[in-house]
Amino acid sequence: MLYLLSDLSSAFTPLNVFRYITFRTGGALFTAGLFVFWFGPWIISLLRIRQGKGQPIREDGPQTHLLTKRGTPTMGGLMILAGAVVAILLWANPRNHYVWVTLTVTLGFGAIGFYDDYLKVTKQSHKGFSGKFRLALEAVIAMAACFTVAVYSPAALQNQLAFPVFKDALLNLGWFYPLFGAFVIVGAGNSVNMTDGLDGLAIVPVMIACGTFGFIAYLVGNSFTASYLQVNYVRDTGELAVVCGAVIGAGLGFLWFNAPPAQIFMGDTGSLALGGLLGSIAVATKHEIVLAIVGGLFVLEMMSVIIQVASFKLTGKRVFRMAPIHHHFEQKGWKEPQVVIRFWIIAVILAMAGLATLKLR
């Protein structure tokens, strides 16, 4: 743990630089990226050998995918998680409870996604294990995380929902808060999972959201900046910026191999884990509503599926040509790179909108 090296001496030494969150965030980003760049080809080769036919492609999906994506290995989330975890353990403060809560949610959701991917690959079916059971497992992990966050939150903020823009507006949810927080975390995990359908489509918006929430965590965890921006000060959450830096670095390394045409897919292993990570950081920093803005692209993807299913069951008609919505635009004639890059642009705009709530008074 490089952070602990700065405790070896109370006097000024070059090692004291490790006390700075900004320095360690950059170190985590670089370490995670280098790890994935270095070990990525070996991991891809191993997964290709182990999986044989690769990720099964939905027969009812875009027909072009049957030709261009068949045989591509999945579970690329293992690359992201490995790089991020190594960097977090190396650069983050191991005494910080928020770091461990976030890691627990990320790895727990990643394990669920891994098992789902494993079933899909071994059975050569796009269906994993029971959706209800999967959601139940996610909910248990998320609720445990929310209870822990509530314990370590400032007394004035425990079980409180903070509203953006209206700085002093707090809604006491009482014992309902862990349920609400779990809904945010589970919803974030599954929304990112829905978005992961085209090469590079999910990982870049995840990195944009991580960059945004890394900045938010740094500001919220600093008493001076929190007071200046009139946001709720949540002590120790600044360390989550290091976590976000590690994810961005690992994401950049993964994007090198996931850029069109993808050499590997993220799979549920990565998408569930990364969504859960974003949700847990939002809960820890008391910015759950801002996550719906910053992660608006993920919300749009999830809502398109919900609307499509509800419409078909109630009326027998479909609202979209295909859901999630990125497939709708493919069916309208957009090329895959067009869909991906335009969705990236939307993600940037939404991130800027989320950051704007910090200064609006």
Coordinates of C-alpha atoms in Angstrom, one line a residue:
M1 CA 0.0 0.0 0.0
L2 CA 1.8 3.1 -1.2
Y3 CA -0.4 5.3 0.9
L4 CA 1.1 3.8 4.1
L5 CA 4.6 4.7 3.0
S6 CA 3.8 8.4 3.7
D7 CA 3.2 7.5 7.4
L8 CA 6.8 6.3 7.9
S9 CA 7.9 9.9 8.7
S10 CA 6.0 12.9 10.1
A11 CA 8.6 15.2 8.6
F12 CA 8.5 16.3 5.0
T13 CA 9.9 13.7 2.7
P14 CA 9.4 12.9 -1.0
L15 CA 7.1 10.0 0.3
N16 CA 4.6 12.6 1.6
V17 CA 3.4 13.1 -2.0
F18 CA 1.5 9.9 -1.5
R19 CA -0.8 11.7 0.9
Y20 CA -2.2 13.7 -2.0
I21 CA -5.4 12.3 -3.4
T22 CA -4.8 13.9 -6.8
F23 CA -1.3 12.3 -7.1
R24 CA -2.6 8.9 -6.1
T25 CA -5.6 9.2 -8.5
G26 CA -3.2 9.8 -11.3
G27 CA -1.0 6.9 -10.1
A28 CA -4.0 4.6 -10.0
L29 CA -5.1 5.6 -13.5
F30 CA -1.6 4.9 -14.9
T31 CA -1.1 1.6 -13.0
A32 CA -4.5 0.2 -14.0
G33 CA -4.1 1.2 -17.7
L34 CA -0.6 -0.3 -17.9
F35 CA -1.8 -3.5 -16.2
V36 CA -4.6 -4.0 -18.8
F37 CA -2.4 -3.0 -21.7
W38 CA 0.3 -5.5 -20.6
F39 CA -1.8 -8.5 -19.6
G40 CA -4.7 -7.9 -22.0
P41 CA -3.4 -9.9 -25.0
W42 CA -2.7 -12.9 -22.7
I43 CA -6.1 -12.7 -21.0
I44 CA -7.9 -12.5 -24.4
S45 CA -5.9 -15.5 -25.8
L46 CA -6.8 -17.5 -22.6
L47 CA -10.5 -16.6 -22.8
R48 CA -10.6 -17.4 -26.5
I49 CA -9.2 -20.9 -25.9
R50 CA -11.4 -21.5 -22.9
Q51 CA -14.6 -20.3 -24.5
G52 CA -14.2 -21.8 -28.0
K53 CA -17.2 -20.3 -29.8
G54 CA -17.1 -17.1 -27.7
Q55 CA -20.2 -15.2 -26.6
P56 CA -23.5 -16.5 -28.1
I57 CA -25.2 -13.8 -30.2
R58 CA -28.9 -13.2 -29.9
E59 CA -30.8 -14.7 -32.9
D60 CA -33.4 -12.0 -32.5
G61 CA -30.8 -9.2 -32.5
P62 CA -29.5 -7.2 -35.5
Q63 CA -28.6 -9.7 -38.2
T64 CA -25.3 -8.0 -38.9
H65 CA -24.1 -9.0 -35.4
L66 CA -24.5 -12.7 -36.3
L67 CA -21.7 -12.3 -38.9
T68 CA -19.4 -9.7 -37.4
K69 CA -19.5 -10.6 -33.7
R70 CA -19.8 -14.3 -33.6
G71 CA -16.8 -16.0 -32.0
T72 CA -15.6 -13.0 -30.0
P73 CA -14.7 -14.0 -26.5
T74 CA -16.6 -12.4 -23.5
M75 CA -15.8 -11.9 -19.8
G76 CA -13.5 -9.0 -20.7
G77 CA -14.7 -7.4 -17.5
L78 CA -12.1 -9.6 -15.8
M79 CA -9.4 -7.4 -17.4
I80 CA -11.0 -4.2 -16.1
L81 CA -11.6 -5.6 -12.6
A82 CA -8.1 -7.0 -12.3
G83 CA -6.4 -3.8 -13.4
A84 CA -8.7 -1.6 -11.2
V85 CA -8.4 -3.8 -8.1
V86 CA -4.6 -4.0 -8.4
A87 CA -4.4 -0.2 -8.7
I88 CA -6.9 0.5 -5.9
L89 CA -5.0 -1.8 -3.5
L90 CA -1.7 -0.2 -4.4
W91 CA -2.8 3.5 -4.3
A92 CA -5.9 3.9 -2.2
N93 CA -5.9 4.4 1.6
P94 CA -6.6 0.8 3.0
R95 CA -8.1 2.4 6.1
N96 CA -10.9 4.0 4.2
H97 CA -14.2 2.3 4.7
Y98 CA -15.8 3.8 1.6
V99 CA -13.1 2.2 -0.5
W100 CA -13.9 -1.3 0.9
V101 CA -17.6 -0.8 0.5
T102 CA -17.2 0.1 -3.1
L103 CA -14.8 -2.8 -3.8
T104 CA -17.2 -5.2 -2.1
V105 CA -20.1 -4.1 -4.3
T106 CA -18.0 -4.1 -7.5
L107 CA -16.5 -7.6 -6.9
G108 CA -19.9 -9.0 -5.7
F109 CA -21.7 -7.7 -8.8
G110 CA -18.7 -8.9 -10.9
A111 CA -19.0 -12.4 -9.5
I112 CA -22.7 -12.5 -10.3
G113 CA -22.0 -11.3 -13.8
F114 CA -19.2 -13.8 -14.2
Y115 CA -21.5 -16.7 -13.3
D116 CA -24.1 -15.4 -15.8
D117 CA -21.4 -15.2 -18.5
Y118 CA -20.2 -18.6 -17.7
L119 CA -23.6 -20.1 -18.1
K120 CA -24.1 -18.4 -21.4
V121 CA -20.8 -19.6 -22.8
T122 CA -21.1 -23.2 -21.6
K123 CA -24.7 -23.5 -22.7
Q124 CA -24.2 -21.4 -25.8
S125 CA -27.3 -19.5 -25.0
H126 CA -27.8 -15.8 -24.5
K127 CA -29.9 -16.6 -21.3
G128 CA -27.9 -16.9 -18.1
F129 CA -29.4 -17.9 -14.7
S130 CA -32.7 -16.8 -13.2
G131 CA -33.2 -13.1 -13.5
K132 CA -35.2 -12.9 -10.3
F133 CA -32.4 -14.8 -8.4
R134 CA -29.8 -12.6 -9.8
L135 CA -31.6 -9.4 -8.8
A136 CA -32.1 -10.9 -5.3
L137 CA -28.4 -11.5 -4.9
E138 CA -27.6 -8.0 -6.2
A139 CA -30.2 -6.5 -3.7
V140 CA -28.6 -8.3 -0.8
I141 CA -25.1 -7.0 -1.6
A142 CA -26.4 -3.5 -2.3
M143 CA -28.5 -3.3 0.9
A144 CA -25.5 -4.5 3.0
A145 CA -23.4 -1.7 1.4
C146 CA -26.1 0.9 2.1
F147 CA -26.3 -0.1 5.8
T148 CA -22.6 0.2 6.0
V149 CA -22.5 3.6 4.3
A150 CA -25.3 4.8 6.6
V151 CA -23.2 3.8 9.7
Y152 CA -20.2 5.8 8.5
S153 CA -22.1 8.8 7.1
P154 CA -22.2 12.0 9.2
A155 CA -25.1 11.9 11.7
A156 CA -26.8 14.8 10.0
L157 CA -26.9 12.9 6.7
Q158 CA -27.7 9.4 7.8
N159 CA -30.7 8.0 5.9
Q160 CA -31.1 11.4 4.2
L161 CA -31.7 11.9 0.5
A162 CA -30.0 15.1 -0.8
F163 CA -31.4 17.1 -3.7
P164 CA -29.1 18.8 -6.3
V165 CA -29.4 22.5 -6.8
F166 CA -31.4 22.9 -3.5
K167 CA -28.4 22.6 -1.3
D168 CA -30.2 22.5 2.1
A169 CA -33.0 20.3 1.0
L170 CA -32.8 16.9 2.6
L171 CA -35.5 14.2 2.8
N172 CA -35.3 11.8 5.7
L173 CA -36.1 8.4 4.3
G174 CA -35.5 6.6 7.6
W175 CA -35.3 2.8 7.4
F176 CA -36.5 3.1 3.8
Y177 CA -33.2 4.6 2.8
P178 CA -31.2 1.3 2.5
L179 CA -34.0 0.1 0.1
F180 CA -33.7 3.3 -1.9
G181 CA -29.9 3.1 -2.0
A182 CA -30.1 -0.6 -3.0
F183 CA -32.5 0.4 -5.8
V184 CA -29.9 3.0 -7.0
I185 CA -27.0 0.5 -7.0
V186 CA -29.0 -2.4 -8.5
G187 CA -30.5 -0.1 -11.1
A188 CA -27.1 1.3 -12.0
G189 CA -25.6 -2.1 -12.4
N190 CA -28.4 -3.4 -14.7
S191 CA -28.6 -0.1 -16.7
V192 CA -25.0 -0.3 -17.6
N193 CA -25.5 -4.0 -18.4
M194 CA -28.3 -3.0 -20.9
T195 CA -26.0 -0.4 -22.5
D196 CA -23.3 -3.0 -23.2
G197 CA -24.4 -4.1 -26.7
L198 CA -22.0 -2.5 -29.2
D199 CA -18.2 -2.2 -29.4
G200 CA -17.1 0.5 -27.0
L201 CA -20.6 1.7 -26.3
A202 CA -20.6 1.0 -22.5
I203 CA -17.0 1.5 -21.4
V204 CA -16.6 5.1 -22.6
P205 CA -19.8 6.4 -20.8
V206 CA -18.7 4.5 -17.7
M207 CA -15.3 6.3 -17.8
I208 CA -17.0 9.6 -18.3
A209 CA -19.3 8.9 -15.4
C210 CA -16.4 7.8 -13.3
G211 CA -14.4 10.9 -14.1
T212 CA -17.5 13.0 -13.1
F213 CA -18.0 11.2 -9.8
G214 CA -14.3 11.1 -9.0
F215 CA -14.4 14.9 -9.2
I216 CA -17.6 15.0 -7.1
A217 CA -16.1 12.7 -4.5
Y218 CA -13.0 14.8 -4.3
L219 CA -15.1 18.0 -3.8
V220 CA -17.6 16.5 -1.4
G221 CA -14.8 14.9 0.7
N222 CA -13.0 18.2 1.1
S223 CA -14.6 20.5 3.8
F224 CA -13.4 23.7 2.1
T225 CA -14.7 22.9 -1.4
A226 CA -17.9 21.4 0.0
S227 CA -18.5 24.6 1.9
Y228 CA -17.8 26.8 -1.1
L229 CA -20.1 24.9 -3.4
Q230 CA -22.7 24.6 -0.6
V231 CA -22.9 20.8 -0.9
N232 CA -23.0 18.3 1.9
Y233 CA -19.6 17.5 3.3
V234 CA -19.1 13.8 3.6
R235 CA -15.8 13.1 5.3
D236 CA -13.4 10.5 3.7
T237 CA -15.3 10.2 0.4
G238 CA -12.5 12.0 -1.4
E239 CA -10.6 8.7 -1.4
L240 CA -13.2 7.4 -3.9
A241 CA -11.5 9.7 -6.5
V242 CA -8.6 7.2 -6.5
V243 CA -11.1 4.3 -7.1
C244 CA -12.5 6.2 -10.1
G245 CA -9.1 6.9 -11.4
A246 CA -8.3 3.2 -11.3
V247 CA -11.5 2.4 -13.2
I248 CA -10.7 5.0 -15.9
G249 CA -7.3 3.7 -16.4
A250 CA -8.5 0.1 -16.6
G251 CA -11.3 1.3 -19.0
L252 CA -8.8 2.9 -21.3
G253 CA -6.8 -0.2 -21.4
F254 CA -9.9 -2.3 -22.1
L255 CA -11.0 0.1 -24.8
W256 CA -7.8 -0.6 -26.7
F257 CA -9.0 -4.1 -27.3
N258 CA -12.8 -3.4 -27.3
A259 CA -12.7 -0.7 -30.0
P260 CA -14.4 -1.7 -33.3
P261 CA -13.9 -4.4 -34.3
A262 CA -13.8 -5.7 -30.7
Q263 CA -11.3 -8.4 -29.8
I264 CA -13.2 -9.0 -26.6
F265 CA -16.6 -8.1 -25.1
M266 CA -17.0 -6.8 -21.5
G267 CA -19.8 -9.2 -20.7
D268 CA -22.0 -9.1 -17.6
T269 CA -18.8 -9.6 -15.6
G270 CA -17.8 -6.0 -16.4
S271 CA -21.0 -4.2 -17.0
L272 CA -22.7 -5.3 -13.7
A273 CA -19.6 -4.6 -11.7
L274 CA -19.0 -1.1 -13.2
G275 CA -22.6 -0.1 -12.8
G276 CA -22.6 -1.3 -9.2
L277 CA -19.5 0.7 -8.6
L278 CA -21.1 3.9 -9.9
G279 CA -24.2 3.3 -7.8
S280 CA -22.2 2.7 -4.6
I281 CA -20.2 5.9 -5.1
A282 CA -23.3 7.9 -5.7
V283 CA -24.8 6.6 -2.5
A284 CA -21.6 7.2 -0.5
T285 CA -21.3 10.8 -1.8
K286 CA -25.1 11.5 -1.3
H287 CA -25.4 12.3 -5.0
E288 CA -27.9 9.6 -6.0
I289 CA -30.1 11.9 -8.0
V290 CA -27.1 13.4 -9.8
L291 CA -26.2 9.8 -10.9
A292 CA -29.5 9.7 -12.8
I293 CA -28.4 12.9 -14.7
V294 CA -24.7 11.9 -15.3
G295 CA -25.8 8.3 -16.1
G296 CA -28.8 9.5 -18.1
L297 CA -27.6 7.4 -21.1
F298 CA -27.8 4.3 -19.0
V299 CA -31.3 5.3 -17.7
L300 CA -32.4 5.8 -21.3
E301 CA -31.2 2.3 -22.3
M302 CA -33.0 0.7 -19.4
M303 CA -36.2 2.7 -19.9
S304 CA -36.3 1.7 -23.6
V305 CA -36.4 -1.9 -22.6
I306 CA -39.0 -1.4 -19.9
I307 CA -41.2 0.7 -22.3
Q308 CA -40.8 -1.9 -25.1
V309 CA -41.8 -4.8 -22.9
A310 CA -44.7 -3.0 -21.2
S311 CA -46.1 -1.8 -24.6
F312 CA -45.9 -5.2 -26.2
K313 CA -47.6 -6.9 -23.2
L314 CA -50.3 -4.3 -23.0
T315 CA -51.0 -3.5 -26.6
G316 CA -49.1 -6.1 -28.6
K317 CA -47.2 -3.3 -30.3
R318 CA -43.6 -2.2 -30.1
V319 CA -42.6 1.4 -29.5
F320 CA -39.0 0.8 -30.8
R321 CA -37.9 -1.2 -33.8
M322 CA -35.7 -3.1 -31.3
A323 CA -34.6 -2.6 -27.7
P324 CA -32.4 -1.5 -26.1
I325 CA -32.5 1.7 -27.9
H326 CA -29.0 1.5 -29.5
H327 CA -30.4 -1.4 -31.6
H328 CA -33.4 0.8 -32.6
F329 CA -31.0 3.2 -34.3
E330 CA -29.1 0.4 -35.9
Q331 CA -32.4 -0.8 -37.4
K332 CA -33.0 2.8 -38.7
G333 CA -29.8 2.5 -40.7
W334 CA -27.2 4.1 -38.4
K335 CA -23.8 2.4 -38.7
E336 CA -22.4 1.0 -35.4
P337 CA -19.7 3.6 -35.1
Q338 CA -22.3 6.3 -35.6
V339 CA -24.4 5.0 -32.8
V340 CA -21.5 4.6 -30.5
I341 CA -19.9 8.0 -31.0
R342 CA -23.2 9.9 -30.9
F343 CA -24.0 8.1 -27.6
W344 CA -20.6 9.1 -26.3
I345 CA -21.4 12.7 -27.1
I346 CA -24.7 12.4 -25.2
A347 CA -22.8 11.0 -22.2
V348 CA -20.4 14.0 -22.2
I349 CA -23.3 16.4 -22.3
L350 CA -25.1 14.7 -19.4
A351 CA -21.9 14.6 -17.4
M352 CA -21.5 18.4 -17.8
A353 CA -25.1 18.8 -16.8
G354 CA -24.5 16.7 -13.6
L355 CA -21.4 18.8 -12.7
A356 CA -23.4 22.0 -13.3
T357 CA -25.7 21.1 -10.3
L358 CA -22.7 21.6 -8.0
K359 CA -22.5 25.3 -8.6
L360 CA -26.2 26.2 -9.2
R361 CA -27.6 28.1 -6.2

